Short mmCIF file of C-alpha atoms in Angstrom, two decimals:
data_model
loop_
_atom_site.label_atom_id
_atom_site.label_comp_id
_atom_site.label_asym_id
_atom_site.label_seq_id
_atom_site.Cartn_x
_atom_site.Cartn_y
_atom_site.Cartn_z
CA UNK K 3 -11.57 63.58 -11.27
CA UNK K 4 -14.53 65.54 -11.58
CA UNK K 5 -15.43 68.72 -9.23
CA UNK K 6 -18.72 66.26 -8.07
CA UNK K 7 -15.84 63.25 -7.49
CA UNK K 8 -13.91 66.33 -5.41
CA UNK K 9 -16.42 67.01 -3.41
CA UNK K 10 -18.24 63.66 -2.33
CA UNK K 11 -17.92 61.59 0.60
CA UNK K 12 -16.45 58.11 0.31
CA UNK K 13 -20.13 56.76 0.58
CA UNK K 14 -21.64 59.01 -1.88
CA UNK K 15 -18.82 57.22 -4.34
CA UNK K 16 -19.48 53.81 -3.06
CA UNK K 17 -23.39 54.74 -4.19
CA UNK K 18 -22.30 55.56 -7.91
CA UNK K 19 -19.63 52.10 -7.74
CA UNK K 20 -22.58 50.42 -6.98
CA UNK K 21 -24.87 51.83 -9.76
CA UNK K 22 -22.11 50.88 -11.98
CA UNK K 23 -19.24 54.12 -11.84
CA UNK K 24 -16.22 52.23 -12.46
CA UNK K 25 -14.33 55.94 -12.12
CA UNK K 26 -16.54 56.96 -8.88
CA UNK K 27 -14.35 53.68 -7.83
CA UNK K 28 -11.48 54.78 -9.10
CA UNK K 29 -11.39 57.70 -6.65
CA UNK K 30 -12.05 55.36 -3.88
CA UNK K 31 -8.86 53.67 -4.77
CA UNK K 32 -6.57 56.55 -5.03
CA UNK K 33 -8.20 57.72 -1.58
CA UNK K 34 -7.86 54.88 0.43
CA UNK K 35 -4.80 53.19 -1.40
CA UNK K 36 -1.81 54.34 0.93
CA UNK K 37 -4.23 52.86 4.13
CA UNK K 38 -4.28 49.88 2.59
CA UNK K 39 -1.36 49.56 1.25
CA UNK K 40 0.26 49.95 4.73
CA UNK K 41 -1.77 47.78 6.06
CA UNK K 42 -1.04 44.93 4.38
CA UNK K 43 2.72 45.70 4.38
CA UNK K 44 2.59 45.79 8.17
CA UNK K 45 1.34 41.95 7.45
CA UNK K 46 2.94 40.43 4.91
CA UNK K 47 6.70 42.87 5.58
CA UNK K 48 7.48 43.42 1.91
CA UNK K 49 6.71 45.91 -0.10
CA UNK K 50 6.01 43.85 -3.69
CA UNK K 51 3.48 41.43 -1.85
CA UNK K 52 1.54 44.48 0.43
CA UNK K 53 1.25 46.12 -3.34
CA UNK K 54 0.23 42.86 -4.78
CA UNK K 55 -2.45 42.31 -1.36
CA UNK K 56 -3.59 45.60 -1.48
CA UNK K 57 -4.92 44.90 -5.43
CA UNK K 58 -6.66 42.06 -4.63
CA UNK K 59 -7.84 43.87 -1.94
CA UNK K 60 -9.66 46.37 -3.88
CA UNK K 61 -10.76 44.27 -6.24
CA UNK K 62 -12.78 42.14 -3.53
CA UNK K 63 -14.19 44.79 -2.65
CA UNK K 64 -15.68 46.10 -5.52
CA UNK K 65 -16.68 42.53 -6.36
CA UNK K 66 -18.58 42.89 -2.79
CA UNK K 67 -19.52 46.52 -3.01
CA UNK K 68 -23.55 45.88 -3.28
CA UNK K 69 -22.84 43.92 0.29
CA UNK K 70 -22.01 47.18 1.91
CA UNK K 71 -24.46 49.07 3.70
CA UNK K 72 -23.01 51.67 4.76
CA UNK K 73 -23.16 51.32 8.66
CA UNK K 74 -19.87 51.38 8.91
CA UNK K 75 -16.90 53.70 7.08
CA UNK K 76 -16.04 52.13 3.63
CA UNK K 77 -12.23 52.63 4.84
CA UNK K 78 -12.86 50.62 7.74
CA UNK K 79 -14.70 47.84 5.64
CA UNK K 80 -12.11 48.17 3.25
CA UNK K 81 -9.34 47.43 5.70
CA UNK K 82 -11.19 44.57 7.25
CA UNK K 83 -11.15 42.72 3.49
CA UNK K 84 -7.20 44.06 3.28
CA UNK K 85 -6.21 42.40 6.57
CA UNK K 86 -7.79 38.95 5.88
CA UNK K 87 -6.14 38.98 2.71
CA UNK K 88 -3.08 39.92 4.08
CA UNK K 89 -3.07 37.05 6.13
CA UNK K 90 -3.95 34.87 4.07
CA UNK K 91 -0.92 35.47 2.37
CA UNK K 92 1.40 35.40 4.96
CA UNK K 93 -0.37 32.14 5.55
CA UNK K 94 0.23 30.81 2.26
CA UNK K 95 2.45 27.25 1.48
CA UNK K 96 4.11 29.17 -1.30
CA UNK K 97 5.08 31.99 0.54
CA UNK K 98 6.70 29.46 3.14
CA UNK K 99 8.36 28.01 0.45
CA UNK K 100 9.91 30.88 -0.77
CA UNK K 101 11.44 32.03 2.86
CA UNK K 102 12.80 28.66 3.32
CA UNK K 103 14.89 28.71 0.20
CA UNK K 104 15.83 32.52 1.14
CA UNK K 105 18.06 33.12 3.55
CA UNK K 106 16.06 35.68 5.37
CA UNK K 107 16.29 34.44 9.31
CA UNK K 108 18.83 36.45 11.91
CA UNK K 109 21.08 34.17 14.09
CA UNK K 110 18.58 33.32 16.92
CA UNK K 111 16.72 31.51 14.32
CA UNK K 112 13.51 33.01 14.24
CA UNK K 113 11.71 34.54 11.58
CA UNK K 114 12.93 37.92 10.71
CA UNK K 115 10.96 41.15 9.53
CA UNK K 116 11.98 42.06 6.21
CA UNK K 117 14.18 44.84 5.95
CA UNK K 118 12.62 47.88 4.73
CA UNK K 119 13.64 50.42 2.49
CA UNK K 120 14.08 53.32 5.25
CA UNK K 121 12.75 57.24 3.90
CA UNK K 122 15.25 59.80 5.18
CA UNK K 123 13.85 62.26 7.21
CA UNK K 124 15.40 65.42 6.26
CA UNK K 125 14.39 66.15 10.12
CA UNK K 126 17.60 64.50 11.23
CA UNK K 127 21.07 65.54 11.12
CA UNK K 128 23.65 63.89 9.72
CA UNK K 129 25.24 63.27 13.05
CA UNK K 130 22.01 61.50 14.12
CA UNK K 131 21.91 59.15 11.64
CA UNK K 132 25.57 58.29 12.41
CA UNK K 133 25.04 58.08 15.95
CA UNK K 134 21.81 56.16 15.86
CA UNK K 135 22.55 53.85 12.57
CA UNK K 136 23.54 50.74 14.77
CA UNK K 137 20.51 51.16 17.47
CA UNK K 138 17.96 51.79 14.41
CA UNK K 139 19.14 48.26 13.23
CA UNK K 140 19.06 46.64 15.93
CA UNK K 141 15.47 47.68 16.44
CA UNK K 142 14.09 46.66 13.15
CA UNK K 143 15.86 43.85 13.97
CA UNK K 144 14.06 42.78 17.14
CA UNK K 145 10.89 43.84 15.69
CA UNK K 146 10.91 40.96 13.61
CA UNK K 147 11.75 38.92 16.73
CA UNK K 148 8.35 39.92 18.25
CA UNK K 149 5.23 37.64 18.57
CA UNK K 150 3.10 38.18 15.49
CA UNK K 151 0.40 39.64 17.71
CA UNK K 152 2.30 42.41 18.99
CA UNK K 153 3.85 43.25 16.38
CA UNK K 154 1.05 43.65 13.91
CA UNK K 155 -0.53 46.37 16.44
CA UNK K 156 2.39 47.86 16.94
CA UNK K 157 3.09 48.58 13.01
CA UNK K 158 -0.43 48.81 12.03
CA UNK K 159 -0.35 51.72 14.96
CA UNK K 160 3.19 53.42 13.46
CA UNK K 161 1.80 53.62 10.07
CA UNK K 162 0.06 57.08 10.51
CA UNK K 163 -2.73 56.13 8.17
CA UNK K 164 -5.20 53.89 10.37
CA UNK K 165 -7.08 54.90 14.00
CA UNK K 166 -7.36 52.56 16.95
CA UNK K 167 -10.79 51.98 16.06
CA UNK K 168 -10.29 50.56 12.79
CA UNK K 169 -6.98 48.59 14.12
CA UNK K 170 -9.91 46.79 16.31
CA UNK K 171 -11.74 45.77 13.73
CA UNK K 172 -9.07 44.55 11.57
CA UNK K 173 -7.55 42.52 14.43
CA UNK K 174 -11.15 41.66 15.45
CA UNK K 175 -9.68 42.33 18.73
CA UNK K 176 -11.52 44.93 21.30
CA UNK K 177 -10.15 48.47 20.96
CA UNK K 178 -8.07 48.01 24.68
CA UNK K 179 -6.91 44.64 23.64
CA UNK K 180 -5.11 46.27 20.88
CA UNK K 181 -4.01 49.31 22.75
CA UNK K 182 -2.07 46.70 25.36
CA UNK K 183 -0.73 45.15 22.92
CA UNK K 184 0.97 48.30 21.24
CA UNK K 185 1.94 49.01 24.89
CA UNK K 186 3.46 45.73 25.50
CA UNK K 187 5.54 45.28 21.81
CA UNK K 188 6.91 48.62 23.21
CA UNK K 189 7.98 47.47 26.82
CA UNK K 190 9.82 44.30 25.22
CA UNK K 191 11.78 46.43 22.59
CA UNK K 192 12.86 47.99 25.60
CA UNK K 193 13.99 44.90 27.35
CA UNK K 194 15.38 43.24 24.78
CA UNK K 195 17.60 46.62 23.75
CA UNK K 196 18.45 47.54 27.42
CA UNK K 197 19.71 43.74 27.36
CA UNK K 198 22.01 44.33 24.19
CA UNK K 199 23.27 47.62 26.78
CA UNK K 200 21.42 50.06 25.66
CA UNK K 201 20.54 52.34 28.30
CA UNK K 202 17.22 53.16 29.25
CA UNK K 203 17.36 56.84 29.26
CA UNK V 5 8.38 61.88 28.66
CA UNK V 6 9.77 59.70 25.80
CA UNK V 7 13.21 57.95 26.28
CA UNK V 8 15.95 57.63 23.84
CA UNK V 9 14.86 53.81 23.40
CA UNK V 10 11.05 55.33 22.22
CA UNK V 11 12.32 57.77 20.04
CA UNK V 12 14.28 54.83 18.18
CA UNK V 13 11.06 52.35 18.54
CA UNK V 14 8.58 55.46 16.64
CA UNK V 15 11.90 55.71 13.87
CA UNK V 16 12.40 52.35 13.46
CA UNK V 17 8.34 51.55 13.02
CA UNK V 18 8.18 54.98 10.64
CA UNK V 19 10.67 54.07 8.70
CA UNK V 20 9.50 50.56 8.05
CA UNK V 21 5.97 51.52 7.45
CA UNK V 22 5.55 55.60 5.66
CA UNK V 23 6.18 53.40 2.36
CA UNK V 24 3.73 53.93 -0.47
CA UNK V 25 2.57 52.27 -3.30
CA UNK V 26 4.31 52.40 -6.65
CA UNK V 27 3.27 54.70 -9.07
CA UNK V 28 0.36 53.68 -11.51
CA UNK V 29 -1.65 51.61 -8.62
CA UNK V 30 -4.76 52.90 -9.56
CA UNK V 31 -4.42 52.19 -12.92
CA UNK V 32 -3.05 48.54 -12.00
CA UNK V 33 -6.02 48.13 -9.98
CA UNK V 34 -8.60 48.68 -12.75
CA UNK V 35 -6.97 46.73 -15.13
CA UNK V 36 -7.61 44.03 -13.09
CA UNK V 37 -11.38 45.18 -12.99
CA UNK V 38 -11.73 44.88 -16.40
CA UNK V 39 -13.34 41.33 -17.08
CA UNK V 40 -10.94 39.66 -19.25
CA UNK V 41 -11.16 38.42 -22.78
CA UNK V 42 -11.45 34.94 -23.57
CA UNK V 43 -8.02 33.71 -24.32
CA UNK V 44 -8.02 31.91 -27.69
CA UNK V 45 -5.04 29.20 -26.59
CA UNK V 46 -4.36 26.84 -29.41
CA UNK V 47 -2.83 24.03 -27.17
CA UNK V 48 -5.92 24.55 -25.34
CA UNK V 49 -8.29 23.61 -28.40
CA UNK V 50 -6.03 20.68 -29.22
CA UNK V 51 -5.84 19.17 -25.84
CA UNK V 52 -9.85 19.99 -25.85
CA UNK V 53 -10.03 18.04 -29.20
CA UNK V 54 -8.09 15.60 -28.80
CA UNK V 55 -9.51 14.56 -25.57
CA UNK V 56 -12.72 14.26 -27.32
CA UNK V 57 -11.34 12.33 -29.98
CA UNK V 58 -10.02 9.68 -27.14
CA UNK V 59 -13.48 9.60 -25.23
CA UNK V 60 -15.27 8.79 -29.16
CA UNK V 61 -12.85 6.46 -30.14
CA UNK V 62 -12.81 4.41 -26.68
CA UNK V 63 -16.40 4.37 -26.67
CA UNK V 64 -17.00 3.12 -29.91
CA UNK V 65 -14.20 0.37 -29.19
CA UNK V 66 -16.36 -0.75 -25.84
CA UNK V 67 -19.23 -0.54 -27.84
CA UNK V 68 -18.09 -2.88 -30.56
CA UNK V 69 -15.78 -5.25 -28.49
CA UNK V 70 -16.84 -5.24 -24.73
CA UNK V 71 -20.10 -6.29 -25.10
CA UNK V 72 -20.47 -9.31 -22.30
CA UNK V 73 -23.02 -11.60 -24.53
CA UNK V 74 -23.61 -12.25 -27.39
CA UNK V 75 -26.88 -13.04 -29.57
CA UNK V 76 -26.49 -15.45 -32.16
CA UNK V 77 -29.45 -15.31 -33.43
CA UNK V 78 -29.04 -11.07 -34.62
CA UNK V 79 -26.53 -12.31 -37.30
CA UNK V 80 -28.90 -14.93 -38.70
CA UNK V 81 -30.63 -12.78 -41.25
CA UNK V 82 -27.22 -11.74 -42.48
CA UNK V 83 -25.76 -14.99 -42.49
CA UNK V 84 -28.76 -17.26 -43.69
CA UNK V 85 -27.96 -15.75 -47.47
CA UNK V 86 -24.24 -16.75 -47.26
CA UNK V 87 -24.94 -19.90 -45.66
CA UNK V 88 -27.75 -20.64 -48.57
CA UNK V 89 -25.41 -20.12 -51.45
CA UNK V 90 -22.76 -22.05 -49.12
CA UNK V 91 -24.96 -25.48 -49.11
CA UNK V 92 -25.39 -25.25 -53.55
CA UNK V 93 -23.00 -27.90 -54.56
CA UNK V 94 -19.83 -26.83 -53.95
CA UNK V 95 -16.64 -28.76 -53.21
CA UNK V 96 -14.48 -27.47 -50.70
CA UNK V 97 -11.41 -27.00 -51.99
CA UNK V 98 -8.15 -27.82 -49.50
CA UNK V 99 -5.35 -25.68 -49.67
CA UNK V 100 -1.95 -26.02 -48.37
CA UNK V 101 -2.57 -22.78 -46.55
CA UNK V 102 -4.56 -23.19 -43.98
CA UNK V 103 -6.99 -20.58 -44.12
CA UNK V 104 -7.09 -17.20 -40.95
CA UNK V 105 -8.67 -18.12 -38.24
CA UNK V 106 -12.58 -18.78 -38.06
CA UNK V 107 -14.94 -16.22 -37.36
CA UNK V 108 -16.20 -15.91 -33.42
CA UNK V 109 -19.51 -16.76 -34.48
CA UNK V 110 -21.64 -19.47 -36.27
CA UNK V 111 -24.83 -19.91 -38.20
CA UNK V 112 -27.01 -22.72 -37.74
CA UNK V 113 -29.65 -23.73 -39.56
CA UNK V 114 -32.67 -23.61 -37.22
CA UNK V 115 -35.73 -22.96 -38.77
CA UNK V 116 -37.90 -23.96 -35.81
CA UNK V 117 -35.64 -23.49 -32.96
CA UNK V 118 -36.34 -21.12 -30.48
CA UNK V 119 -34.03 -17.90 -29.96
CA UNK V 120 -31.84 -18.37 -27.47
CA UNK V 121 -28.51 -16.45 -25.63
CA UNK V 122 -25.82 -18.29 -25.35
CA UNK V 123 -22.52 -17.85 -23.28
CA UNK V 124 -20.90 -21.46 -24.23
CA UNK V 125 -18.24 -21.60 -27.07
CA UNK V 126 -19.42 -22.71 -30.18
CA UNK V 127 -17.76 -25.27 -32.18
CA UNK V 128 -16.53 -23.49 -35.31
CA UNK V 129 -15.64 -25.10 -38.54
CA UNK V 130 -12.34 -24.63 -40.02
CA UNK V 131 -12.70 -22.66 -43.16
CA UNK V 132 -10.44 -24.01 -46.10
CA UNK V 133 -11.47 -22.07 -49.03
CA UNK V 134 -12.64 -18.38 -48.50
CA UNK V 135 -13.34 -17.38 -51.71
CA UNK V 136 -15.13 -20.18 -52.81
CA UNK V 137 -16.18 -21.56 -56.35
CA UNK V 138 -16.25 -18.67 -59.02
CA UNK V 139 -18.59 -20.63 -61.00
CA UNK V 140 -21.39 -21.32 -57.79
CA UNK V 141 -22.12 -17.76 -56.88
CA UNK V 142 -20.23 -15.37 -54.43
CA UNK V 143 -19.75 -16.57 -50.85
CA UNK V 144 -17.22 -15.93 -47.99
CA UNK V 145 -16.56 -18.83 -47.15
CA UNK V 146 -17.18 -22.67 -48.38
CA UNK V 147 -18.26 -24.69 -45.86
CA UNK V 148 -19.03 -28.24 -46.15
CA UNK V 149 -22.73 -27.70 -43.88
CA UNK V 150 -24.21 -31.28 -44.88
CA UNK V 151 -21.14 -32.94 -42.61
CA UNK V 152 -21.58 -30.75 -40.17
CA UNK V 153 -25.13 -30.88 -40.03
CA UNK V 154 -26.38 -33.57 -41.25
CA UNK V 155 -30.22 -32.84 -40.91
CA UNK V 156 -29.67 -31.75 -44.72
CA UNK V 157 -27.96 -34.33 -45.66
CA UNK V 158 -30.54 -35.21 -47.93
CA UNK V 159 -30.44 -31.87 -50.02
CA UNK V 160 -26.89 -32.87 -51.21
CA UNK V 161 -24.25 -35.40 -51.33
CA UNK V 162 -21.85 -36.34 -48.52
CA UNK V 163 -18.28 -36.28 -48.80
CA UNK V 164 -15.98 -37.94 -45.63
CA UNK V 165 -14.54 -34.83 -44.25
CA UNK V 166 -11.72 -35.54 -42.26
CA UNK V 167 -12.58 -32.18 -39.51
CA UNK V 168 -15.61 -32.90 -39.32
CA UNK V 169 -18.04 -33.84 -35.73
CA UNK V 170 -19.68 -37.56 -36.07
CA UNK V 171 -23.17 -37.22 -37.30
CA UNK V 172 -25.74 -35.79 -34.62
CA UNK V 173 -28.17 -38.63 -33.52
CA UNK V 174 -31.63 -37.49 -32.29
CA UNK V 175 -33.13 -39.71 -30.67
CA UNK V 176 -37.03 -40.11 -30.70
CA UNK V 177 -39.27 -38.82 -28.29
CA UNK V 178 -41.36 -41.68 -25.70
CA UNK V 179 -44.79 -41.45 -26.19
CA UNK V 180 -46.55 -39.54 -23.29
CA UNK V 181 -48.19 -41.65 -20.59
CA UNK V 182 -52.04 -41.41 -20.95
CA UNK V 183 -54.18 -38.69 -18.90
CA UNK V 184 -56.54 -40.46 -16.31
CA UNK V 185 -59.14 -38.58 -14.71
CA UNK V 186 -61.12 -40.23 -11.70
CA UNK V 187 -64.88 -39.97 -12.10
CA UNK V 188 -66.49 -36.87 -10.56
CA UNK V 189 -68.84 -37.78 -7.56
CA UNK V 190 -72.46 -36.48 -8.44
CA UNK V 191 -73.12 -36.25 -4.86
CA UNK V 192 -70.47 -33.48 -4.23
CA UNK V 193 -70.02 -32.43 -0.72
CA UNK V 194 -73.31 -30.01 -0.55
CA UNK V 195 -75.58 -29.27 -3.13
CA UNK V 196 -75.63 -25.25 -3.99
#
């Protein structure tokens, strides 16, 4: 990366893409690529497919860079082009296929998240993680159980990487819409874990 | 103030989603930038070719053989040679084999007949000798034409053939009736 790459905006690279700077694009990718990554792994719920999504992402949008303006953020554009083709992979008939011959559904019979790989936090203790193992399962767990709705806010909001604002226009839901909706996925974890007796502290 | 429940909601959700990519994703994603090169697949050529090859041959067979009518007349230059050295005195020889079936189509001798199309089946002599007479020229086949048509039966002699159609009988035309035309009136009905 060049000190010029260093030291322009996203748009100023999405100017040289479009003249034709396949590395000015290059630097878009490494700078947006854990957004969008996430983003499509709070869709899709597994980690080879969001990496998989989040290539074809790019690629779209480079193929569609000379349609960008620039009156909105390239991340948020970017994102936009992520989530639809996020879903439609999670809308796929293959992709159905393959979870019906897996066995990938909890007892109640719904359709469960896919586990993650979980990053230890060197933040907790050792008698944390003991104490909590069972309750951090069953939350995963019943975060799978949610309706798709809720819990696409409510992960898109957890991953750190992506504002309200640009959760809004993903969804293409308005910006309180979405903020309920993190709200309510919360209030039902609740329920449903004060129902398996956890207490409500 | 967040609750022992929140605390384990924000985990759980951080845990499933502070995941990155695999190393190498830029790179992955332009590779897939670069426009590809045309793949030279072999089984691709020969399905390609022999495709083709199908399409040629299957038009050349409906173009030969699945033509609805048929002219007669088109092979009459063709034939008329054959069918000259056919009526030179030759004797038709019979064989005990009988000779492979006879062609789909047959000349006639009409030298002031109209062209016509024709859909009907025509009649077509059975061929006994293909070869012919060595010492009367080269022809396909030897027909017997004077006892099949016997409008040149004067050109050469007559031999009972037992295959062969009774003798066509033309009969003559009736004289046309004569043309009368009533007399004009000189007094038409106004004079100009």
């Amino acid at each position: 990366m060049t000190a010029t790459e260093a030291c322009a905006t996203d748009l100023d690279l999405v100017r040289l893409a479009q003249a034709g700077d396949v590395e000015a694009f290059g630097e878009l990718v490494e700078r947006n690529r854990r957004a969008v990554f996430r983003a499509a792994l709070a869709c899709v719920g597994n980690a080879a497919e969001a990496d998989d999504v989040a290539q074809e992402a790019f690629v779209t949008a480079y193929r569609k860079l000379s349609t960008f303006r620039g009156e909105a953020q390239f991340r948020t554009w970017l994102l936009s082009i992520t989530w639809r083709k996020a879903i439609d992979r999670r809308k796929s008939v293959s992709r159905w296929l393959k979870m019906a011959v897996s066995p990938s559904r909890d007892e109640s019979g719904e359709d469960a998240f896919d586990q993650m790989e979980r990053v230890a936090s060197t933040d907790r203790s050792q008698e944390d993680l003991i104490v909590d193992e069972e309750l951090q399962r069953n939350v995963t767990r019943l975060i799978g159980t949610l309706p798709r709705k809720l819990r696409d806010a409510l992960l898109l909001a957890g991953t750190g990487e992506h504002t309200y604002e640009q959760i809004s226009e993903m969804l293409g839901a308005p910006l309180g819409t979405v903020k309920w909706r993190v709200s309510e996925a919360r209030r039902v974890l609740k329920k449903k874990l004060t129902a398996l007796g956890y207490a409500y502290e | 103030m967040d609750s022992r429940l929140d605390r384990a909601i924000d985990r759980a959700v951080r845990d499933m989603m502070h995941v990155d990519p695999r190393a190498g994703f830029r790179r992955r994603v332009q590779a897939r930038l670069e426009p590809q090169p045309m793949r030279s697949s072999p089984l691709f050529f020969r399905i390609a070719g022999a495709g083709a090859l199908a399409v040629l041959v299957l038009t050349v067979l409906v173009l030969r053989y699945g033509g609805p009518t048929v002219d007669v007349d088109r092979a009459r230059p063709a034939a008329d040679s054959g069918a000259t050295q056919a009526r030179q005195p030759v004797k038709p020889q019979l064989d005990a084999a009988r000779a492979t079936p006879p062609p789909s189509r047959v000349v006639r001798e009409r030298s002031q007949s109209p062209r016509r199309t024709t859909h009907e089946p025509i009649p077509m002599p059975r061929v006994t000798n293909v070869f012919g007479d060595r010492q009367n020229g080269v022809a396909a086949t030897a027909v017997d034409t004077d006892t099949l048509w016997p409008a040149n039966a004067a050109a050469a002699p007559r031999e009972n053939h037992p295959d062969a159609p009774p003798p066509l009988v033309i009969p003559p035309l009736e004289p046309a009736a004569p043309i009368v035309i009533p007399p004009l009136n000189p007094r038409g009905p106004g004079d100009l």
